[in-house]
C-alpha positions as a LaTeX table, in Angstrom:
\begin{tabular}{lrrr}
\hline
Residue & $x$ (\AA) & $y$ (\AA) & $z$ (\AA) \\
\hline
Glu1 & 206.82 & 62.48 & 113.05 \\
Pro2 & 205.47 & 58.99 & 112.49 \\
Leu3 & 202.78 & 57.84 & 114.88 \\
Ile4 & 204.46 & 54.43 & 115.15 \\
Pro5 & 208.21 & 54.85 & 114.61 \\
Leu6 & 210.44 & 52.10 & 113.28 \\
Gly7 & 212.13 & 49.89 & 115.87 \\
Glu8 & 215.84 & 49.95 & 116.68 \\
Pro9 & 218.17 & 48.61 & 113.92 \\
Gly10 & 218.12 & 44.82 & 113.80 \\
Thr11 & 214.75 & 44.42 & 115.56 \\
Trp12 & 211.68 & 42.77 & 114.05 \\
Asp13 & 210.06 & 46.15 & 113.18 \\
Ser14 & 213.17 & 48.08 & 112.15 \\
Glu15 & 212.48 & 48.45 & 108.40 \\
Trp16 & 208.74 & 48.49 & 107.73 \\
Val17 & 205.56 & 48.94 & 109.78 \\
Thr18 & 201.88 & 49.23 & 108.92 \\
Cys19 & 198.80 & 49.46 & 111.11 \\
Trp20 & 195.06 & 48.99 & 111.05 \\
Lys21 & 192.85 & 52.06 & 110.96 \\
Glu22 & 190.62 & 51.49 & 113.99 \\
Leu23 & 191.62 & 52.62 & 117.47 \\
Val24 & 190.29 & 50.33 & 120.20 \\
Pro25 & 189.96 & 50.60 & 123.99 \\
Phe26 & 192.96 & 48.86 & 125.55 \\
Gly27 & 192.39 & 48.50 & 129.25 \\
Lys28 & 191.80 & 51.29 & 131.73 \\
Gly29 & 192.79 & 54.70 & 130.37 \\
Arg30 & 194.45 & 53.48 & 127.16 \\
Ile31 & 193.66 & 53.29 & 123.44 \\
Ala32 & 195.54 & 51.12 & 120.97 \\
Val33 & 195.93 & 50.04 & 117.37 \\
Pro34 & 197.31 & 46.70 & 116.16 \\
Tyr35 & 200.31 & 46.96 & 113.83 \\
Arg36 & 202.72 & 44.66 & 112.07 \\
Gly37 & 206.29 & 45.04 & 110.94 \\
Thr38 & 209.39 & 43.38 & 109.65 \\
Gly39 & 213.15 & 43.81 & 109.70 \\
Tyr40 & 213.18 & 43.84 & 105.88 \\
Pro41 & 212.34 & 46.86 & 103.66 \\
His42 & 208.87 & 46.94 & 102.08 \\
Lys43 & 210.11 & 46.29 & 98.53 \\
Tyr44 & 212.61 & 43.61 & 99.56 \\
Pro45 & 212.55 & 40.35 & 97.50 \\
Arg46 & 209.86 & 37.93 & 98.71 \\
Trp47 & 212.13 & 35.10 & 99.80 \\
Lys48 & 210.94 & 32.42 & 102.20 \\
Glu49 & 212.82 & 33.91 & 105.17 \\
Thr50 & 211.53 & 37.45 & 104.51 \\
Leu51 & 207.90 & 36.34 & 104.25 \\
Gly52 & 208.10 & 34.61 & 107.63 \\
Ala53 & 209.76 & 37.56 & 109.36 \\
Glu54 & 206.59 & 39.65 & 109.77 \\
Arg55 & 205.29 & 40.02 & 113.34 \\
Ser56 & 202.38 & 41.83 & 115.01 \\
Ala57 & 202.08 & 43.95 & 118.14 \\
Trp58 & 199.98 & 46.67 & 119.76 \\
Ala59 & 200.86 & 50.37 & 119.85 \\
Trp60 & 199.07 & 52.16 & 122.68 \\
Trp61 & 198.67 & 55.65 & 124.12 \\
Pro62 & 197.04 & 57.13 & 127.19 \\
Ala63 & 193.37 & 57.79 & 126.47 \\
Glu64 & 192.67 & 61.33 & 125.33 \\
Arg65 & 196.33 & 61.90 & 124.39 \\
Leu66 & 196.82 & 60.81 & 120.80 \\
Ala67 & 197.30 & 64.30 & 119.30 \\
Ala68 & 198.20 & 67.71 & 120.71 \\
Ala69 & 198.93 & 71.31 & 119.85 \\
Thr70 & 202.60 & 71.51 & 120.85 \\
Ala71 & 204.97 & 74.36 & 121.65 \\
Val72 & 208.54 & 73.07 & 121.82 \\
Arg73 & 209.62 & 76.53 & 122.98 \\
Glu74 & 206.96 & 79.24 & 122.80 \\
Gly75 & 203.80 & 79.37 & 120.72 \\
Glu76 & 200.46 & 81.07 & 120.47 \\
Phe77 & 197.20 & 80.48 & 118.61 \\
Trp78 & 193.56 & 81.54 & 118.56 \\
Thr79 & 190.62 & 79.15 & 118.28 \\
Asp80 & 187.69 & 79.55 & 115.92 \\
His81 & 184.64 & 81.25 & 117.37 \\
Met82 & 182.59 & 78.90 & 119.56 \\
Val83 & 179.52 & 79.02 & 121.75 \\
Pro84 & 180.51 & 77.73 & 125.21 \\
Ala85 & 178.51 & 74.79 & 126.56 \\
Gly86 & 179.28 & 75.91 & 130.13 \\
Arg87 & 180.85 & 78.69 & 132.17 \\
Arg88 & 184.15 & 76.98 & 132.96 \\
Leu89 & 186.92 & 75.77 & 130.66 \\
Arg90 & 188.60 & 72.41 & 131.29 \\
Ile91 & 191.86 & 71.41 & 129.58 \\
Asn92 & 193.90 & 68.22 & 129.07 \\
Phe93 & 197.59 & 69.19 & 128.97 \\
Arg94 & 201.21 & 68.42 & 129.81 \\
Thr95 & 204.07 & 70.88 & 130.32 \\
Ala96 & 207.78 & 70.55 & 130.89 \\
Arg97 & 209.10 & 71.75 & 134.26 \\
Ala98 & 209.74 & 75.24 & 132.86 \\
Gly99 & 206.59 & 75.24 & 130.70 \\
Glu100 & 203.21 & 76.86 & 131.11 \\
Ile101 & 199.89 & 77.46 & 129.39 \\
Arg102 & 197.72 & 80.56 & 129.59 \\
Ile103 & 194.32 & 80.91 & 127.96 \\
Gly104 & 192.31 & 84.08 & 127.45 \\
Val105 & 188.72 & 84.74 & 126.44 \\
Val106 & 189.22 & 87.48 & 123.83 \\
Gly107 & 187.27 & 90.66 & 124.54 \\
Val108 & 186.12 & 89.68 & 128.05 \\
Lys109 & 187.45 & 92.01 & 130.75 \\
Gly110 & 189.45 & 90.16 & 133.42 \\
Arg111 & 189.71 & 86.99 & 131.30 \\
Ser112 & 192.60 & 87.88 & 128.99 \\
Val113 & 195.57 & 85.61 & 128.41 \\
Asp114 & 197.56 & 87.90 & 130.74 \\
Asp115 & 194.92 & 87.52 & 133.51 \\
Cys116 & 195.07 & 83.71 & 133.30 \\
Asp117 & 196.74 & 81.94 & 136.20 \\
Pro118 & 199.77 & 80.02 & 134.84 \\
Ile119 & 198.97 & 76.36 & 134.23 \\
Trp120 & 201.74 & 73.77 & 134.47 \\
Gly121 & 202.12 & 70.08 & 135.19 \\
Asn122 & 200.37 & 67.06 & 133.69 \\
Asp123 & 196.58 & 66.82 & 134.04 \\
Leu124 & 193.76 & 65.21 & 132.06 \\
Ser125 & 191.17 & 67.59 & 133.50 \\
Arg126 & 192.23 & 71.00 & 134.89 \\
Ile127 & 189.87 & 73.95 & 135.20 \\
Val128 & 191.35 & 77.20 & 133.84 \\
Thr129 & 191.29 & 80.15 & 136.26 \\
Trp130 & 191.82 & 83.88 & 135.90 \\
Lys131 & 193.11 & 85.51 & 139.10 \\
Gly132 & 191.64 & 82.59 & 141.03 \\
Lys133 & 188.18 & 82.67 & 139.39 \\
Ser134 & 186.96 & 79.84 & 137.14 \\
Asp135 & 183.93 & 81.55 & 135.54 \\
Ala136 & 184.93 & 82.50 & 131.98 \\
Leu137 & 182.28 & 85.28 & 132.03 \\
Ala138 & 181.19 & 84.30 & 128.53 \\
Gly139 & 177.61 & 85.42 & 127.94 \\
Ala140 & 175.07 & 82.60 & 127.59 \\
Gly141 & 174.60 & 81.68 & 123.94 \\
Lys142 & 177.25 & 84.16 & 122.76 \\
Ser143 & 180.20 & 83.23 & 120.59 \\
Val144 & 183.70 & 83.56 & 122.06 \\
Leu145 & 187.24 & 83.36 & 120.76 \\
Leu146 & 190.07 & 81.87 & 122.85 \\
Gln147 & 193.72 & 82.94 & 122.77 \\
Val148 & 196.16 & 80.23 & 123.85 \\
Arg149 & 199.78 & 81.00 & 124.80 \\
Met150 & 202.11 & 78.07 & 125.54 \\
Arg151 & 205.74 & 77.50 & 126.49 \\
Cys152 & 207.23 & 73.99 & 126.46 \\
Ala153 & 203.74 & 72.49 & 126.52 \\
Glu154 & 201.26 & 70.14 & 124.87 \\
Leu155 & 197.52 & 70.91 & 124.81 \\
Phe156 & 195.45 & 67.82 & 124.03 \\
Ala157 & 191.91 & 69.14 & 124.52 \\
Leu158 & 189.72 & 72.10 & 125.51 \\
Glu159 & 186.24 & 71.45 & 126.88 \\
Trp160 & 183.53 & 73.74 & 128.24 \\
Cys161 & 181.83 & 72.49 & 131.39 \\
Arg162 & 179.29 & 73.67 & 133.97 \\
\hline
\end{tabular}
């Protein structure tokens, strides 16, 4: 899907939009990009009224939420191997009312995707737990692989923490 969709028919940005490449801080907890658009198609004749129809605006998103791994219904994936920078795993996510996320540390007893406590809601910083425990039991300096199972959910970020 387009990052900045066209406006409703008949509006100033209904036929063509373009944006700058740099994201900028946009107040507390937001990031933004300036964009411009017009109600005329891109290859429309360059008449006086079409040239003056272009306008500018800002498109903004909540910080830390520009892109996500998304499961419209159900989905599952495995990460690449990584060396944890801490013993706990923090996630940035959003689920629908009937959605959930479960994350497992592959090969670590008691930390499988099935042992993970179901995660639901909308949180920028939630610690993952397995049967109430937050320690991922990943050995210091050892590579791990994560299994992620989602239903009606968006996962924006994974981060290891102490």
